[in-house]
């Protein structure tokens, strides 16, 4: 199964057995006061800097999230999407829970973008899926609904099935659906990562669709988060995750090393190229 995204001549293929696709997460004001203030002031230098820096560190796709509380996302998301696409040649991942903001940004996003996200909630399915279908975009389906994130892998698998069924029923090709099994922090529940890893395995076996994961949640509230995130990502990729939304500055090296160890980097070409561009002493 291959999810193909493109923009300005750049094509990104998400597929099992290929190198993991990195979605740069840093254009997101959550927990970043400087970026939140800049977005509120419509001062976009920092956004441009984050876009180019993430590309230099190996991002394939850039996530764009402008969710500052109180800000008019319907106006701001398309504005930032246009700006980012004018400075980098990468498909974008439009990250908003607000379907009106997605509807406003989709027409100005270049090529074939990724919509982040739909979930198993009835309202979300009804509002987001038609936008994805009409735009010919791909979509991330989160395995959660009105009741939150289910506690078991089997229940998350059922939600993945529901999203896939509803999306394909309105004509979205199954290869344009990427399932995100979500992870909670192991600081609160020591089984949190294990449940997510099991969900990846079940979704991969049953549907064969591409699987995305955000690595950062897993370590919330714990010391030395990067080490936990690195270990988790390697395990998730080994289990079948094919794309990850993360900080490329912190995690591209681990992702490249994992691809190498899984036999997805012939002659270690990508690893050596990354090493030359970002030698360890400069990381
Ligand atoms: N799945 C999907 N989309 C997602 C997520 C996911 N989008 C949002 C999120 N998870 C991924 N993006 C972020 C963005 C920021 C942070 C974590 C995940 C973050 N911010 C720091 C903080 O809150 O403390 C600030 C870090 C910094 O300053 O660099 O951790 O799972 N589909």
Short mmCIF file of C-alpha atoms and ligand atoms in Angstrom, two decimals:
data_model
loop_
_atom_site.label_atom_id
_atom_site.label_comp_id
_atom_site.label_asym_id
_atom_site.label_seq_id
_atom_site.Cartn_x
_atom_site.Cartn_y
_atom_site.Cartn_z
CA UNK A 1 0.00 0.00 0.00
CA UNK A 2 1.45 3.32 -1.06
CA UNK A 3 0.29 6.78 0.03
CA UNK A 4 1.65 9.32 -2.44
CA UNK A 5 1.80 13.02 -1.54
CA UNK A 6 3.27 15.73 -3.70
CA UNK A 7 3.94 19.46 -3.95
CA UNK A 8 5.92 21.63 -6.36
CA UNK A 9 7.58 18.67 -8.04
CA UNK A 10 8.49 16.96 -4.77
CA UNK A 11 6.90 13.55 -4.35
CA UNK A 12 6.72 11.66 -1.06
CA UNK A 13 5.79 7.97 -0.94
CA UNK A 14 4.71 6.45 2.35
CA UNK A 15 4.97 2.67 2.19
CA UNK A 16 5.82 -0.37 4.25
CA UNK A 17 9.40 -1.46 3.67
CA UNK A 18 10.45 1.96 2.36
CA UNK A 19 12.32 4.57 4.36
CA UNK A 20 10.17 6.06 7.09
CA UNK A 21 8.56 9.36 6.12
CA UNK A 22 9.27 12.21 8.54
CA UNK A 23 6.55 14.80 9.13
CA UNK A 24 8.16 17.81 10.83
CA UNK A 25 5.98 18.84 13.78
CA UNK A 26 7.55 22.13 14.80
CA UNK A 27 5.14 24.57 13.15
CA UNK A 28 2.79 24.11 16.09
CA UNK A 29 2.36 26.66 18.90
CA UNK A 30 1.48 24.02 21.54
CA UNK A 31 3.93 24.63 24.40
CA UNK A 32 5.90 27.16 22.34
CA UNK A 33 5.23 30.66 23.63
CA UNK A 34 7.44 32.42 21.08
CA UNK A 35 5.68 30.82 18.13
CA UNK A 36 2.24 31.43 19.66
CA UNK A 37 3.04 35.14 20.09
CA UNK A 38 4.47 35.37 16.56
CA UNK A 39 1.36 33.76 15.05
CA UNK A 40 -0.92 36.09 17.03
CA UNK A 41 1.06 39.07 15.73
CA UNK A 42 1.11 37.64 12.18
CA UNK A 43 4.90 37.90 12.31
CA UNK A 44 6.03 34.97 10.20
CA UNK A 45 9.85 35.01 10.29
CA UNK A 46 9.93 32.21 12.87
CA UNK A 47 7.55 30.09 10.79
CA UNK A 48 9.85 30.43 7.77
CA UNK A 49 12.87 29.56 9.90
CA UNK A 50 11.14 26.44 11.31
CA UNK A 51 10.11 25.35 7.82
CA UNK A 52 13.58 25.62 6.26
CA UNK A 53 15.39 24.19 9.31
CA UNK A 54 13.15 21.11 9.43
CA UNK A 55 13.74 20.46 5.72
CA UNK A 56 17.50 20.72 6.29
CA UNK A 57 17.17 18.11 9.04
CA UNK A 58 15.43 15.57 6.84
CA UNK A 59 11.71 16.34 7.03
CA UNK A 60 9.77 14.99 4.03
CA UNK A 61 6.45 16.65 4.90
CA UNK A 62 5.73 19.66 7.11
CA UNK A 63 2.89 19.74 9.60
CA UNK A 64 1.16 23.12 9.88
CA UNK A 65 -0.79 23.78 13.06
CA UNK A 66 -1.75 27.34 14.05
CA UNK A 67 -3.93 26.44 17.05
CA UNK A 68 -3.33 29.36 19.39
CA UNK A 69 -6.35 29.75 21.71
CA UNK A 70 -8.48 32.69 20.54
CA UNK A 71 -6.87 32.99 17.12
CA UNK A 72 -9.02 32.88 13.95
CA UNK A 73 -7.79 29.61 12.48
CA UNK A 74 -10.09 29.87 9.47
CA UNK A 75 -8.18 32.99 8.39
CA UNK A 76 -4.74 32.05 9.71
CA UNK A 77 -4.34 28.43 8.56
CA UNK A 78 -4.62 29.22 4.83
CA UNK A 79 -2.31 32.20 5.28
CA UNK A 80 0.43 30.11 6.91
CA UNK A 81 -0.09 27.23 4.46
CA UNK A 82 0.48 29.63 1.54
CA UNK A 83 3.54 31.10 3.19
CA UNK A 84 5.17 27.76 4.03
CA UNK A 85 4.49 26.39 0.55
CA UNK A 86 6.16 29.46 -0.95
CA UNK A 87 9.43 28.76 0.88
CA UNK A 88 9.76 24.94 0.81
CA UNK A 89 9.11 22.22 -1.76
CA UNK A 90 7.34 19.74 0.46
CA UNK A 91 3.82 18.41 0.77
CA UNK A 92 2.04 19.83 3.82
CA UNK A 93 0.10 18.15 6.59
CA UNK A 94 -2.79 20.42 7.61
CA UNK A 95 -3.19 19.94 11.35
CA UNK A 96 -6.42 21.27 12.84
CA UNK A 97 -9.44 19.94 14.70
CA UNK A 98 -11.44 22.75 13.03
CA UNK A 99 -13.10 21.53 9.81
CA UNK A 100 -13.76 25.09 8.65
CA UNK A 101 -10.06 25.89 8.91
CA UNK A 102 -9.26 22.72 6.93
CA UNK A 103 -11.85 23.68 4.31
CA UNK A 104 -10.29 27.15 3.99
CA UNK A 105 -6.71 25.86 3.78
CA UNK A 106 -7.16 22.86 1.47
CA UNK A 107 -7.69 24.90 -1.72
CA UNK A 108 -4.45 26.86 -1.19
CA UNK A 109 -2.31 23.87 -0.17
CA UNK A 110 -0.02 22.80 -3.01
CA UNK A 111 -0.24 19.46 -4.85
CA UNK A 112 -1.66 16.62 -2.80
CA UNK A 113 -1.60 17.36 0.93
CA UNK A 114 -2.31 15.28 4.03
CA UNK A 115 -5.22 16.21 6.32
CA UNK A 116 -4.53 15.81 10.04
CA UNK A 117 -7.00 14.55 11.06
CA UNK A 118 -10.30 12.70 11.20
CA UNK A 119 -11.34 10.46 14.08
CA UNK A 120 -14.10 7.95 14.82
CA UNK A 121 -16.47 10.58 16.17
CA UNK A 122 -19.59 10.90 13.97
CA UNK A 123 -19.25 14.69 13.62
CA UNK A 124 -15.62 14.41 12.57
CA UNK A 125 -16.35 11.69 9.99
CA UNK A 126 -19.22 13.70 8.49
CA UNK A 127 -17.34 16.97 8.32
CA UNK A 128 -13.79 16.02 7.43
CA UNK A 129 -14.09 13.06 5.04
CA UNK A 130 -16.02 14.97 2.31
CA UNK A 131 -13.33 17.69 2.36
CA UNK A 132 -10.63 15.07 1.85
CA UNK A 133 -12.59 13.37 -0.93
CA UNK A 134 -13.35 16.61 -2.81
CA UNK A 135 -9.74 17.81 -2.61
CA UNK A 136 -8.25 14.42 -3.53
CA UNK A 137 -6.09 14.64 -0.41
CA UNK A 138 -4.86 11.91 1.93
CA UNK A 139 -6.00 11.79 5.56
CA UNK A 140 -4.76 10.69 8.98
CA UNK A 141 -7.37 8.78 10.98
CA UNK A 142 -6.91 8.88 14.74
CA UNK A 143 -8.12 5.83 16.66
CA UNK A 144 -10.27 7.81 19.09
CA UNK A 145 -13.87 9.01 19.31
CA UNK A 146 -16.23 10.90 21.65
CA UNK A 147 -15.25 8.52 24.46
CA UNK A 148 -11.55 9.30 24.06
CA UNK A 149 -8.75 6.88 23.21
CA UNK A 150 -9.80 3.26 23.87
CA UNK A 151 -7.76 1.39 26.47
CA UNK A 152 -7.24 -1.74 24.36
CA UNK A 153 -5.54 -2.42 21.03
CA UNK A 154 -8.61 -4.37 19.83
CA UNK A 155 -10.90 -1.38 20.43
CA UNK A 156 -8.47 0.93 18.62
CA UNK A 157 -8.38 -1.56 15.72
CA UNK A 158 -12.19 -1.39 15.57
CA UNK A 159 -12.05 2.41 15.33
CA UNK A 160 -9.45 2.17 12.54
CA UNK A 161 -11.85 -0.16 10.74
CA UNK A 162 -14.74 2.26 11.19
CA UNK A 163 -12.73 5.18 9.76
CA UNK A 164 -11.51 3.08 6.81
CA UNK A 165 -15.04 1.85 6.10
CA UNK A 166 -16.56 5.33 6.18
CA UNK A 167 -13.80 6.90 4.09
CA UNK A 168 -13.77 4.21 1.39
CA UNK A 169 -17.59 4.26 1.25
CA UNK A 170 -17.51 7.87 0.01
CA UNK A 171 -14.76 7.09 -2.49
CA UNK A 172 -11.52 7.89 -0.70
CA UNK A 173 -8.99 5.25 -1.87
CA UNK A 174 -7.80 3.06 1.00
CA UNK A 175 -4.19 3.93 0.18
CA UNK A 176 -4.96 7.57 1.03
CA UNK A 177 -5.91 6.68 4.61
CA UNK A 178 -3.12 6.69 7.19
CA UNK A 179 -4.05 5.35 10.62
CA UNK A 180 -2.59 6.93 13.77
CA UNK A 181 -2.98 4.60 16.76
CA UNK A 182 -1.99 7.37 19.24
CA UNK A 183 0.13 6.93 22.31
CA UNK A 184 -0.33 8.19 25.85
CA UNK A 185 2.45 8.78 28.34
CA UNK A 186 4.09 5.81 30.00
CA UNK A 187 4.50 8.14 32.97
CA UNK A 188 0.79 7.66 33.77
CA UNK A 189 0.31 4.07 32.54
CA UNK A 190 3.23 1.71 32.14
CA UNK A 191 1.31 -0.25 29.45
CA UNK A 192 0.63 2.80 27.27
CA UNK A 193 3.39 2.17 24.73
CA UNK A 194 2.78 -1.60 24.64
CA UNK A 195 -0.90 -1.04 23.76
CA UNK A 196 0.06 1.30 20.93
CA UNK A 197 2.68 -1.14 19.59
CA UNK A 198 0.07 -3.91 19.63
CA UNK A 199 -2.38 -1.63 17.77
CA UNK A 200 0.23 -0.99 15.08
CA UNK A 201 0.68 -4.73 14.61
CA UNK A 202 -3.08 -5.41 14.42
CA UNK A 203 -3.83 -2.53 12.02
CA UNK A 204 -0.90 -3.50 9.80
CA UNK A 205 -1.98 -7.16 9.66
CA UNK A 206 -5.68 -6.54 9.13
CA UNK A 207 -5.73 -3.55 6.77
CA UNK A 208 -2.18 -3.14 5.42
CA UNK A 209 -2.63 0.65 5.50
CA UNK A 210 0.11 3.12 6.31
CA UNK A 211 0.54 3.97 9.97
CA UNK A 212 1.60 7.30 11.46
CA UNK A 213 2.72 7.99 14.98
CA UNK A 214 3.50 11.10 17.01
CA UNK A 215 6.41 10.19 19.24
CA UNK A 216 6.37 12.99 21.75
CA UNK A 217 3.37 12.08 23.90
CA UNK A 218 4.92 8.84 25.11
CA UNK A 219 7.37 10.59 27.42
CA UNK A 220 5.30 13.45 28.88
CA UNK A 221 6.18 14.18 32.50
CA UNK A 222 9.32 12.04 32.54
CA UNK A 223 13.00 13.05 32.65
CA UNK A 224 15.20 12.61 29.55
CA UNK A 225 12.32 12.55 27.12
CA UNK A 226 14.50 12.31 23.96
CA UNK A 227 15.88 8.90 24.97
CA UNK A 228 12.39 7.49 25.58
CA UNK A 229 11.11 8.99 22.31
CA UNK A 230 14.02 7.47 20.39
CA UNK A 231 13.50 4.00 21.83
CA UNK A 232 9.75 4.17 21.23
CA UNK A 233 10.11 5.29 17.62
CA UNK A 234 12.52 2.46 16.83
CA UNK A 235 10.07 -0.06 18.31
CA UNK A 236 7.09 1.49 16.50
CA UNK A 237 8.90 1.42 13.16
CA UNK A 238 9.93 -2.18 13.76
CA UNK A 239 6.27 -2.97 14.39
CA UNK A 240 5.07 -1.33 11.15
CA UNK A 241 4.77 2.45 11.53
CA UNK A 242 5.61 3.97 8.14
CA UNK A 243 5.54 7.67 8.94
CA UNK A 244 6.15 9.69 12.07
CA UNK A 245 5.23 13.18 13.15
CA UNK A 246 8.15 14.43 15.18
CA UNK A 247 10.98 16.94 15.66
CA UNK A 248 13.46 16.17 12.84
CA UNK A 249 16.31 17.92 14.66
CA UNK A 250 15.95 15.51 17.55
CA UNK A 251 14.80 12.31 15.84
CA UNK A 252 15.94 12.11 12.20
CA UNK A 253 19.20 10.39 13.19
CA UNK A 254 17.33 7.65 15.09
CA UNK A 255 14.87 7.20 12.23
CA UNK A 256 17.67 6.91 9.65
CA UNK A 257 19.51 4.43 11.89
CA UNK A 258 16.33 2.36 12.28
CA UNK A 259 15.82 2.27 8.49
CA UNK A 260 19.43 1.15 8.12
CA UNK A 261 19.01 -1.66 10.66
CA UNK A 262 15.79 -2.83 8.99
CA UNK A 263 17.53 -3.23 5.62
CA UNK A 264 15.88 -0.20 4.04
CA UNK A 265 19.03 1.75 3.24
CA UNK A 266 21.12 0.06 0.54
CA UNK A 267 24.87 0.58 1.05
CA UNK A 268 23.94 2.86 3.99
CA UNK A 269 23.65 5.69 1.47
CA UNK A 270 21.02 7.70 3.32
CA UNK A 271 22.79 7.17 6.64
CA UNK A 272 26.14 8.38 5.31
CA UNK A 273 24.53 11.35 3.60
CA UNK A 274 22.76 12.35 6.83
CA UNK A 275 26.01 11.90 8.77
CA UNK A 276 27.86 14.20 6.35
CA UNK A 277 25.22 16.90 6.59
CA UNK A 278 24.79 16.58 10.34
CA UNK A 279 27.93 15.16 11.97
CA UNK A 280 27.32 14.10 15.59
CA UNK A 281 29.39 16.98 16.99
CA UNK A 282 27.03 19.42 15.21
CA UNK A 283 23.79 17.81 16.39
N1 LIG B 1 -0.64 12.51 15.81
C1 LIG B 1 -1.06 13.31 14.82
N2 LIG B 1 -0.92 14.65 14.85
C2 LIG B 1 -0.35 15.24 15.94
C3 LIG B 1 0.11 14.45 16.99
C4 LIG B 1 -0.04 13.04 16.93
N3 LIG B 1 -0.21 16.60 15.98
C5 LIG B 1 0.19 17.25 17.19
C6 LIG B 1 1.17 16.40 17.99
N4 LIG B 1 0.73 15.06 18.08
C7 LIG B 1 2.52 16.46 17.31
N5 LIG B 1 3.06 17.77 17.40
C8 LIG B 1 3.70 18.23 18.57
C9 LIG B 1 4.05 19.55 18.66
C10 LIG B 1 4.71 20.02 19.80
C11 LIG B 1 5.02 19.14 20.82
C12 LIG B 1 4.70 17.82 20.71
C13 LIG B 1 4.02 17.36 19.59
C14 LIG B 1 5.75 19.56 22.05
N6 LIG B 1 5.89 20.84 22.35
C15 LIG B 1 6.70 21.16 23.49
C16 LIG B 1 5.86 21.27 24.75
O1 LIG B 1 4.61 21.19 24.63
O2 LIG B 1 6.38 21.35 25.83
C17 LIG B 1 7.57 22.32 23.18
C18 LIG B 1 8.81 21.74 22.58
C19 LIG B 1 9.75 22.78 22.00
O3 LIG B 1 9.78 23.93 22.42
O4 LIG B 1 10.50 22.36 21.09
O5 LIG B 1 6.22 18.73 22.79
O6 LIG B 1 0.33 12.28 17.82
N7 LIG B 1 -1.64 12.75 13.75
#
